[in-house]
Short mmCIF file of C-alpha atoms in Angstrom, two decimals:
data_model
loop_
_atom_site.label_atom_id
_atom_site.label_comp_id
_atom_site.label_asym_id
_atom_site.label_seq_id
_atom_site.Cartn_x
_atom_site.Cartn_y
_atom_site.Cartn_z
CA MET Z 154 174.41 -36.34 -7.65
CA LYS Z 155 171.61 -35.01 -9.40
CA ILE Z 156 170.94 -32.00 -7.05
CA LEU Z 157 173.86 -31.20 -7.59
CA LEU Z 158 173.58 -31.29 -11.06
CA LEU Z 159 170.14 -29.55 -11.39
CA ILE Z 160 172.26 -27.05 -9.39
CA LEU Z 161 174.36 -26.14 -11.63
CA VAL Z 162 172.14 -26.07 -14.02
CA TRP Z 163 169.84 -23.69 -12.06
CA LEU Z 164 173.20 -21.35 -11.27
CA SER Z 165 173.96 -21.19 -15.30
CA LEU Z 166 170.48 -20.40 -16.49
CA SER Z 167 169.93 -17.30 -13.81
CA ALA Z 168 173.69 -16.12 -14.93
CA ASN Z 169 172.54 -16.21 -18.83
CA ILE Z 170 169.81 -14.18 -17.78
CA LYS Z 171 171.87 -11.88 -16.21
CA ASP Z 172 174.31 -11.83 -18.68
CA LYS Z 173 171.68 -11.73 -21.50
CA MET Z 174 170.15 -8.90 -19.14
CA PHE Z 175 173.09 -7.07 -19.13
CA ASN Z 176 173.52 -7.39 -22.87
CA PHE Z 177 170.52 -6.10 -23.61
CA TYR Z 178 171.02 -2.92 -21.25
CA GLN Z 179 174.49 -2.16 -23.17
CA ASN Z 180 172.55 -2.06 -26.59
CA GLU Z 181 171.07 0.31 -24.83
CA LYS Z 182 167.44 -2.22 -25.54
CA TYR Z 183 166.15 -1.73 -21.88
CA GLU Z 184 162.51 -2.29 -22.70
CA LYS Z 185 163.76 -5.69 -23.41
CA ALA Z 186 166.47 -5.88 -20.17
CA CYS Z 187 163.62 -4.78 -17.70
CA ASN Z 188 160.76 -7.81 -19.01
CA LEU Z 189 163.61 -10.78 -19.13
CA GLY Z 190 164.17 -9.08 -15.48
CA TYR Z 191 160.40 -8.98 -14.48
CA SER Z 192 160.29 -12.72 -15.98
CA ALA Z 193 162.83 -14.18 -13.56
CA LEU Z 194 162.59 -11.62 -10.66
CA ASP Z 195 161.05 -14.14 -8.51
CA THR Z 196 164.30 -16.82 -8.47
CA ASN Z 197 166.92 -14.20 -8.65
CA ALA Z 198 165.34 -11.46 -5.80
CA ARG Z 199 168.53 -12.33 -3.77
CA ASP Z 200 170.78 -11.56 -6.53
CA GLU Z 201 171.25 -7.48 -5.78
CA GLU Z 202 173.50 -6.65 -8.80
CA TYR Z 203 170.08 -8.48 -10.72
CA VAL Z 204 167.61 -6.38 -9.12
CA SER Z 205 169.89 -3.36 -9.57
CA LEU Z 206 169.87 -3.76 -13.16
CA TYR Z 207 166.30 -4.84 -13.64
CA ALA Z 208 165.13 -1.60 -11.69
CA PHE Z 209 167.92 0.93 -13.90
CA ALA Z 210 166.44 -0.98 -17.49
CA CYS Z 211 162.69 -0.47 -15.85
CA LEU Z 212 163.79 3.11 -15.11
CA LYS Z 213 165.31 3.66 -18.07
CA SER Z 214 162.20 2.42 -20.19
CA ASP Z 215 159.38 4.20 -17.86
CA TYR Z 216 158.45 1.38 -16.42
CA ILE Z 217 158.38 3.16 -12.98
CA ASP Z 218 155.57 1.09 -11.34
CA ARG Z 219 158.26 -1.83 -11.49
CA LEU Z 220 160.70 -0.10 -9.29
CA GLY Z 221 158.39 -1.22 -6.68
CA MET Z 222 160.17 -4.71 -5.92
CA PRO Z 223 163.59 -3.26 -5.99
CA ILE Z 224 162.88 -0.57 -4.07
CA SER Z 225 161.58 -3.62 -1.11
CA LEU Z 226 164.48 -5.80 -2.19
CA LEU Z 227 167.54 -3.71 -2.03
CA LYS Z 228 168.39 -3.84 0.84
CA PHE Z 229 171.32 -5.74 2.07
CA ALA Z 230 174.59 -3.47 0.30
CA LYS Z 231 175.37 0.09 1.29
CA GLU Z 232 174.94 1.01 -2.68
CA SER Z 233 171.67 -1.07 -3.34
CA ARG Z 234 170.46 0.90 -0.32
CA SER Z 235 171.40 4.29 -2.27
CA ASN Z 236 169.95 3.40 -5.59
CA ALA Z 237 166.42 2.01 -3.31
CA ALA Z 238 166.55 5.24 -2.02
CA TYR Z 239 167.26 6.83 -5.40
CA PHE Z 240 164.20 4.64 -7.38
CA SER Z 241 161.84 5.40 -4.35
CA VAL Z 242 161.77 9.26 -4.51
CA ILE Z 243 161.33 8.92 -8.52
CA LEU Z 244 158.29 6.57 -7.66
CA MET Z 245 156.85 8.76 -5.37
CA GLN Z 246 157.51 12.03 -6.77
CA LYS Z 247 155.63 9.52 -10.30
CA LYS Z 248 152.53 9.22 -8.08
CA LEU Z 249 152.37 12.55 -6.40
CA LEU Z 250 152.75 14.59 -9.82
CA TYR Z 251 150.01 12.24 -11.66
CA HIS Z 252 147.94 12.54 -8.53
CA ALA Z 253 148.44 16.55 -8.64
CA LEU Z 254 147.72 16.63 -12.61
CA VAL Z 255 144.65 14.69 -12.23
CA ASP Z 256 142.96 15.70 -9.10
CA GLY Z 257 144.55 18.94 -8.55
CA TYR Z 258 146.70 17.81 -5.60
CA ASP Z 259 148.37 20.91 -4.32
CA LEU Z 260 152.63 20.18 -4.38
CA SER Z 261 153.65 23.27 -3.61
CA GLU Z 262 154.00 22.67 0.44
CA LEU Z 263 155.91 19.31 -0.20
CA LYS Z 264 159.91 19.43 -0.24
CA LEU Z 265 161.13 16.34 -1.48
CA PRO Z 266 165.13 15.25 -2.40
CA THR Z 267 164.98 15.51 -6.04
CA THR Z 268 167.24 13.60 -8.82
CA ASN Z 269 169.00 13.74 -12.16
CA TYR Z 270 166.11 12.45 -13.83
CA VAL Z 271 163.19 13.66 -15.62
CA LEU Z 272 160.90 13.02 -13.77
CA SER Z 273 161.96 14.61 -10.94
CA LYS Z 274 162.62 17.66 -12.96
CA ILE Z 275 159.56 17.86 -13.98
CA PHE Z 276 158.05 18.03 -10.28
CA ASP Z 277 160.43 20.27 -9.22
CA LEU Z 278 159.27 22.60 -11.91
CA TYR Z 279 155.90 21.89 -11.18
CA SER Z 280 156.03 22.11 -7.52
CA LYS Z 281 157.72 25.65 -7.71
CA LEU Z 282 154.17 26.44 -9.84
CA GLY Z 283 152.65 26.90 -6.04
CA LYS Z 284 148.59 26.47 -6.58
CA HIS Z 285 147.22 27.85 -9.81
CA GLU Z 286 144.09 26.98 -12.28
CA ALA Z 287 144.46 23.83 -13.92
CA ARG Z 288 146.09 24.42 -17.57
CA SER Z 289 146.30 22.09 -20.50
CA VAL Z 290 149.61 22.17 -21.44
CA TYR Z 291 153.15 23.01 -18.95
CA LEU Z 292 155.83 24.13 -20.41
CA PHE Z 293 158.79 24.38 -18.22
CA ASP Z 294 162.39 25.28 -19.15
CA ASP Z 295 165.33 23.68 -17.90
CA LYS Z 296 167.43 25.08 -14.88
CA ASN Z 297 170.65 24.34 -15.95
CA ASN Z 298 170.47 24.65 -19.75
CA PRO Z 299 167.88 27.31 -21.53
CA LYS Z 300 167.92 25.47 -25.03
CA ILE Z 301 166.62 22.48 -23.27
CA THR Z 302 162.58 22.84 -22.50
CA TYR Z 303 159.86 20.06 -21.24
CA LYS Z 304 155.83 20.17 -22.06
CA LEU Z 305 154.26 18.23 -19.62
CA TYR Z 306 150.29 17.39 -20.07
CA LEU Z 307 147.73 14.90 -19.91
CA VAL Z 308 146.04 12.53 -22.61
CA ASN Z 309 143.21 11.37 -21.89
CA ASP Z 310 141.83 8.29 -22.38
CA LYS Z 311 138.52 6.46 -22.34
CA LYS Z 312 139.43 5.04 -19.04
CA LEU Z 313 142.83 6.51 -17.48
CA SER Z 314 144.44 9.41 -17.74
CA LYS Z 315 148.04 9.48 -19.27
CA MET Z 316 150.70 11.92 -18.30
CA VAL Z 317 152.94 12.99 -20.52
CA ILE Z 318 156.59 14.80 -20.41
CA GLU Z 319 158.32 15.69 -23.89
CA GLU Z 320 161.84 16.65 -24.00
CA TYR Z 321 162.86 19.28 -26.54
CA TYR Z 322 165.93 20.95 -27.39
CA ASP Z 323 166.09 24.05 -29.51
CA THR Z 324 162.44 23.40 -30.52
CA ILE Z 325 163.04 19.63 -31.78
CA SER Z 326 161.64 17.28 -29.79
CA ILE Z 327 164.74 14.39 -27.86
CA GLN Z 328 162.40 12.12 -25.81
CA ARG Z 329 158.97 11.40 -24.76
CA HIS Z 330 157.60 9.47 -21.73
CA VAL Z 331 154.06 8.13 -21.06
CA TYR Z 332 153.09 7.59 -17.65
CA TRP Z 333 149.97 5.99 -15.89
CA MET D 265 185.51 35.86 121.60
CA HIS D 266 186.44 36.14 118.01
CA ASN D 267 183.63 35.94 115.46
CA ILE D 268 185.29 33.88 112.98
CA HIS D 269 182.22 33.50 110.58
CA ASP D 270 182.98 37.43 110.16
CA LEU D 271 186.90 37.52 109.97
CA GLU D 272 186.60 34.84 107.29
CA LYS D 273 183.70 36.77 104.87
CA ARG D 274 186.11 39.56 105.48
CA TRP D 275 189.24 37.93 104.26
CA LEU D 276 187.21 36.71 101.12
CA ASN D 277 186.02 39.97 100.14
CA TYR D 278 189.43 41.60 100.53
CA LYS D 279 190.91 39.05 98.51
CA ILE D 280 188.72 39.21 95.64
CA LYS D 281 189.03 43.05 96.05
CA SER D 282 193.02 42.32 95.52
CA TYR D 283 192.63 40.31 92.51
CA LEU D 284 189.86 42.65 90.83
CA PRO D 285 192.61 44.70 89.07
CA HIS D 286 194.70 41.79 88.08
CA ALA D 287 191.69 40.14 86.50
CA GLY D 288 190.71 43.11 84.92
CA ALA D 289 193.91 44.14 83.51
CA ALA D 290 193.68 40.63 81.74
CA ILE D 291 190.60 40.31 80.35
CA THR D 292 191.18 43.74 79.10
CA THR D 293 194.76 42.60 77.42
CA LEU D 294 193.16 39.82 76.38
CA LEU D 295 190.11 41.74 74.94
CA LEU D 296 192.97 44.46 73.22
CA LEU D 297 194.64 41.64 71.82
CA ILE D 298 191.72 39.60 70.49
CA TYR D 299 190.54 43.38 68.90
CA ILE D 300 194.30 43.82 67.41
CA TYR D 301 194.29 40.01 66.01
CA LYS D 302 191.30 40.89 64.40
CA ALA D 303 192.19 44.68 62.93
CA ILE D 304 195.38 42.64 61.67
CA GLU D 305 193.71 39.22 59.98
CA ALA D 306 190.40 41.34 59.02
CA PRO D 307 191.91 42.54 55.86
CA LYS D 308 193.19 39.25 54.86
CA ILE D 309 189.82 37.57 55.68
CA LYS D 310 188.52 40.31 52.81
CA GLU D 311 190.83 40.09 50.37
CA GLN D 312 190.85 36.30 50.87
CA LYS D 313 186.40 36.43 50.73
CA SER D 314 186.48 38.98 47.69
CA VAL D 315 188.87 36.43 45.58
CA ILE D 316 186.72 33.58 46.39
CA LYS D 317 183.55 36.15 45.31
CA GLU D 318 185.45 36.83 42.83
CA GLU D 319 186.33 33.60 41.55
CA LYS D 320 182.82 32.52 42.00
CA ILE D 321 181.51 35.84 40.41
CA LYS D 322 183.77 34.08 37.31
CA GLN D 323 182.47 31.16 37.66
CA VAL D 324 179.41 31.89 37.67
CA GLU D 325 179.66 34.18 35.05
CA GLN D 326 181.48 31.23 33.00
CA VAL D 327 178.62 29.31 33.60
CA VAL D 328 176.12 31.82 32.27
CA LEU D 329 178.25 32.40 29.33
CA GLU D 330 178.35 28.83 28.79
CA LYS D 331 174.72 28.51 29.11
CA LYS D 332 174.58 31.61 26.78
CA GLU D 333 176.90 29.83 23.79
CA PRO D 334 174.23 26.89 23.40
CA LEU D 335 171.17 29.52 22.98
CA LYS D 336 173.35 30.98 20.53
CA GLU D 337 173.89 27.84 18.77
CA VAL D 338 169.99 27.23 18.70
CA ILE D 339 169.73 30.95 17.10
CA GLN D 340 171.79 30.25 14.78
CA ILE D 341 170.29 26.36 14.17
CA LYS D 342 167.00 28.17 13.91
CA ILE D 343 168.50 30.85 11.35
CA GLU D 344 169.55 27.88 9.20
CA LEU D 345 166.06 25.84 9.45
CA ASP D 346 164.34 28.80 8.41
CA LYS D 347 166.69 29.68 5.73
CA ASP D 348 166.09 26.06 4.79
CA ASN D 349 162.17 26.63 5.30
CA ASN D 350 163.20 29.16 2.58
CA PRO D 351 161.16 28.31 -0.62
CA ASP D 352 163.55 30.12 -2.63
CA ASP D 353 166.33 28.68 -1.38
CA ASP D 354 167.82 26.13 -3.70
CA LYS D 355 169.74 24.04 -1.59
CA VAL D 356 167.82 20.44 -2.00
CA LEU D 357 169.40 16.99 -1.32
CA ILE D 358 170.02 15.44 -4.60
CA LEU D 359 170.04 11.45 -4.73
CA ASN D 360 172.09 9.33 -7.71
CA PRO D 361 172.12 6.39 -8.38
CA SER D 362 175.17 4.46 -8.20
CA LEU D 363 176.36 2.20 -11.05
CA ASP D 364 178.97 0.74 -9.49
CA PHE D 365 177.67 -2.54 -9.66
CA MET D 366 178.10 -2.74 -12.97
CA LYS D 367 181.90 -2.95 -13.34
CA ASN D 368 181.23 -6.67 -11.24
CA LEU D 369 179.03 -8.12 -13.89
CA ARG D 370 180.88 -10.04 -16.08
CA ILE D 371 180.13 -11.01 -19.89
CA SER D 372 180.78 -14.92 -20.32
CA SER D 373 179.38 -15.39 -23.05
CA ILE D 374 180.53 -12.52 -26.28
CA ALA D 375 177.74 -10.47 -26.70
CA THR D 376 175.30 -11.46 -29.12
CA HIS D 377 174.52 -8.94 -31.98
CA GLU D 378 170.65 -9.37 -32.35
CA LEU D 379 170.86 -9.29 -35.65
CA GLU D 380 166.93 -9.95 -35.83
CA THR D 381 165.55 -9.52 -39.04
CA GLU D 382 162.72 -7.63 -39.20
CA LYS D 383 159.93 -8.44 -40.59
CA THR D 384 159.43 -5.24 -42.27
CA ASN D 385 161.82 -3.91 -44.95
CA PRO D 386 165.68 -3.73 -43.57
CA LEU D 387 165.96 -0.72 -45.19
CA GLN D 388 163.85 0.98 -42.70
CA THR D 389 166.32 -0.26 -39.74
CA LYS D 390 167.24 2.60 -38.70
CA ASP D 391 168.26 1.37 -35.19
CA LEU D 392 170.80 3.76 -33.28
CA SER D 393 171.33 1.16 -30.38
CA SER D 394 174.66 0.32 -29.89
CA ILE D 395 176.24 -2.77 -28.49
CA GLU D 396 178.45 -3.16 -26.09
CA LYS D 397 181.21 -6.37 -26.01
CA ASN D 398 182.27 -7.52 -22.63
CA THR D 399 181.58 -4.37 -21.31
CA ASN D 400 183.77 -2.52 -23.49
CA ILE D 401 181.47 0.70 -24.43
CA LYS D 402 182.21 -0.23 -28.58
CA ASP D 403 179.38 0.65 -30.43
CA ILE D 404 178.42 -1.13 -33.49
CA ASN D 405 175.32 -0.17 -35.21
CA ILE D 406 173.30 -3.61 -36.33
CA GLU D 407 172.90 -2.11 -39.48
CA GLU D 408 176.64 -1.26 -39.51
CA GLU D 409 177.55 -4.66 -38.59
CA LYS D 410 175.22 -5.97 -41.02
CA ILE D 411 177.11 -4.33 -43.83
CA TYR D 412 180.80 -4.86 -42.16
CA THR D 413 180.09 -8.64 -41.91
CA GLU D 414 178.25 -9.50 -45.15
CA GLU D 415 179.58 -6.91 -47.20
CA LYS D 416 179.18 -8.37 -50.46
CA ALA D 417 175.06 -8.80 -49.80
CA PRO D 418 174.12 -6.23 -52.69
CA THR D 419 171.00 -4.99 -50.54
CA LEU D 420 172.87 -4.66 -47.40
CA SER D 421 175.36 -1.60 -49.60
CA LEU D 422 171.89 0.07 -49.64
CA ILE D 423 171.63 0.45 -46.57
CA LYS D 424 175.18 1.89 -45.94
CA GLN D 425 174.44 4.14 -49.03
CA GLU D 426 171.47 5.28 -46.99
CA THR D 427 173.08 5.70 -43.72
CA MET D 428 175.59 8.01 -45.80
CA ASP D 429 172.75 9.77 -47.12
CA ASP D 430 171.45 10.36 -43.50
CA ILE D 431 174.50 11.57 -42.15
CA ASN D 432 174.75 14.23 -44.67
CA HIS D 433 171.21 15.40 -44.44
CA VAL D 434 172.17 15.58 -40.55
CA ILE D 435 175.26 17.77 -41.54
CA GLN D 436 173.43 19.85 -43.28
CA ARG D 437 170.62 20.14 -40.80
CA PHE D 438 173.86 20.75 -38.00
CA ARG D 439 175.28 23.41 -40.10
CA LYS D 440 172.10 25.55 -40.50
CA ASN D 441 171.00 25.87 -36.79
CA ASN D 442 174.65 24.20 -34.69
CA ASN D 443 172.47 21.67 -32.69
CA PRO D 444 174.69 19.82 -30.60
CA ALA D 445 171.88 16.92 -30.47
CA LEU D 446 172.51 16.52 -34.19
CA SER D 447 176.65 17.04 -34.09
CA LEU D 448 176.76 14.42 -31.70
CA PHE D 449 173.96 11.63 -33.70
CA ILE D 450 176.78 12.08 -36.51
CA ALA D 451 179.51 11.40 -34.17
CA LYS D 452 177.92 8.59 -32.90
CA LYS D 453 176.78 8.02 -36.52
CA TYR D 454 181.08 7.91 -37.88
CA TYR D 455 182.23 5.84 -34.76
CA LYS D 456 179.84 3.07 -35.86
CA LEU D 457 180.97 3.51 -39.62
CA LYS D 458 184.09 3.48 -37.76
CA ASP D 459 185.38 6.52 -39.51
CA TYR D 460 187.05 7.49 -36.19
CA HIS D 461 188.43 11.12 -37.53
CA LYS D 462 185.60 12.19 -37.97
CA ALA D 463 183.24 11.11 -34.80
CA TYR D 464 186.00 12.95 -32.92
CA ASN D 465 186.38 15.83 -34.77
CA TYR D 466 182.02 16.23 -34.26
CA ALA D 467 182.30 14.90 -31.24
CA LEU D 468 184.70 18.05 -30.22
CA VAL D 469 182.12 20.41 -32.02
CA THR D 470 179.74 18.67 -29.68
CA ASN D 471 181.34 19.42 -26.35
CA GLY D 472 182.57 22.70 -27.96
CA ILE D 473 178.84 23.44 -28.45
CA ASN D 474 177.82 22.14 -25.09
CA LYS D 475 179.92 20.54 -22.30
CA ASN D 476 178.06 18.93 -20.18
CA ILE D 477 176.81 15.88 -22.36
CA ASP D 478 177.97 12.70 -21.55
CA GLU D 479 177.98 10.86 -24.48
CA SER D 480 179.81 12.96 -26.38
CA TRP D 481 182.66 13.32 -24.10
CA ILE D 482 182.44 9.50 -24.40
CA ILE D 483 182.42 9.07 -28.51
CA PHE D 484 185.60 11.93 -27.67
CA SER D 485 187.86 9.83 -25.65
CA LYS D 486 186.55 6.32 -27.21
CA SER D 487 187.94 7.73 -31.01
CA LEU D 488 190.86 9.35 -29.52
CA VAL D 489 191.49 5.23 -28.23
CA LYS D 490 190.77 3.85 -31.84
CA LEU D 491 192.85 6.75 -33.30
CA GLY D 492 195.72 5.24 -31.22
CA LYS D 493 195.56 8.26 -28.34
CA LYS D 494 195.32 6.30 -25.30
CA ASN D 495 197.02 8.57 -22.66
CA MET D 496 194.76 11.62 -23.90
CA ALA D 497 191.73 9.47 -24.09
CA LEU D 498 192.88 8.91 -20.09
CA LYS D 499 193.25 12.09 -19.44
CA THR D 500 190.46 14.19 -21.14
CA LEU D 501 188.09 11.38 -19.21
CA THR D 502 189.90 12.73 -15.82
CA GLN D 503 188.93 16.63 -16.28
CA TYR D 504 185.61 15.20 -17.47
CA ILE D 505 185.31 13.07 -14.45
CA ASP D 506 186.55 15.26 -11.69
CA GLN D 507 184.05 18.04 -13.57
CA SER D 508 181.03 15.80 -13.87
CA ASN D 509 182.18 12.55 -11.81
CA SER D 510 180.11 10.97 -13.91
CA THR D 511 179.79 7.55 -14.09
CA ASN D 512 179.66 5.99 -17.93
CA ALA D 513 182.87 7.92 -18.00
CA LYS D 514 184.43 6.04 -15.03
CA ILE D 515 183.27 2.94 -16.57
CA LEU D 516 185.21 3.74 -20.10
CA PHE D 517 187.98 5.05 -18.08
CA ASN D 518 189.05 1.73 -15.98
CA ASP D 519 188.36 -0.45 -19.32
CA ILE D 520 190.71 1.63 -21.14
CA LYS D 521 193.30 1.51 -18.56
CA SER D 522 192.53 -1.99 -18.14
CA GLY D 523 192.95 -2.59 -21.44
CA LYS D 524 189.33 -4.17 -21.93
CA PHE D 525 188.73 -1.33 -24.54
CA LYS D 526 191.19 -1.03 -27.49
#
């Protein structure tokens, strides 16, 4: 009886976390959703809805490195596998782009799938440049909308360089993403 | 005395000589017959042989052709591969996220509105985030939530005034540069203030400037529902989904259709 009660309590608590996370996600509080999901990921590792929601929240809040766990956990449903592939492409492109910017690694020979995520767009635009001398700032025009432009540059911290992507619409800054 | 042995030899020679013409005639006839038979049958055999040869040639040709066809395919595949390898070619595999799992997510409790009191001056809390209740995509700004629930509080009316000033300021900026990001911002603000007519108008303007903004179509459709034009909202969303395959639009479409969003 006690065990049953404990199981019920555990189930209600885990469901509560998922609901909270979903609320945060719906309220566009992606960072909160990502952090909440991260705190209880171990106990909900088999719940693919939970893991997917956590992954999308982290993606929206630019916590790309946290996608590593969902990539390996999402494998049971078709939709999950599709999302895992989507996340893995973004994670790989982030790592490659960072490697290219910091160490001058040549991306022009690579032919990877792409996504609708901003990092993928920048990756595609950057890799099309081919071999070139490193620049302090890269400016790119969006393929589909000429009014949208992107600015890519490195910010050198004391220990670590950070990759910054700024999105502009008609010279108005819309969003800023920082990755390292 | 008669020489019997000599007589027998002579008799045998006589007999052989008597049969020789008959045997010769028979052999000649036989040879003739064989020749005639061969003469008659030879063209037929030749025809048959030629037919068989032709068939064999055809079969060989077919085999050759069949062997040639895969080669063509290989060449075509190679050409296609060469095309794929062309760096100028933009045909790249695009991966899209799947958000269908969110349909299954049910919120058991009513969405918490997160009325966390900010430690800073409340006038500075210009959070644009929206709150959606029970998977209904219903944007309610936190500030405005405070305004509508606690209108009596004097400080909150100041916030409303501040919000209206913000909108007016953005409208002026929008009139100057016709930026769809600004008109979308205004549409969202009016929607959150429950001024659905203005929200509809500004979303329409935004769609006119740039028809690829997902949020603008969402606000447009939600405003239509709020204005009591559910069918028009569904029709608009259907057209937009056909065009963009937007997941958010699909979710909203299902919510409107099922009556979750009213």
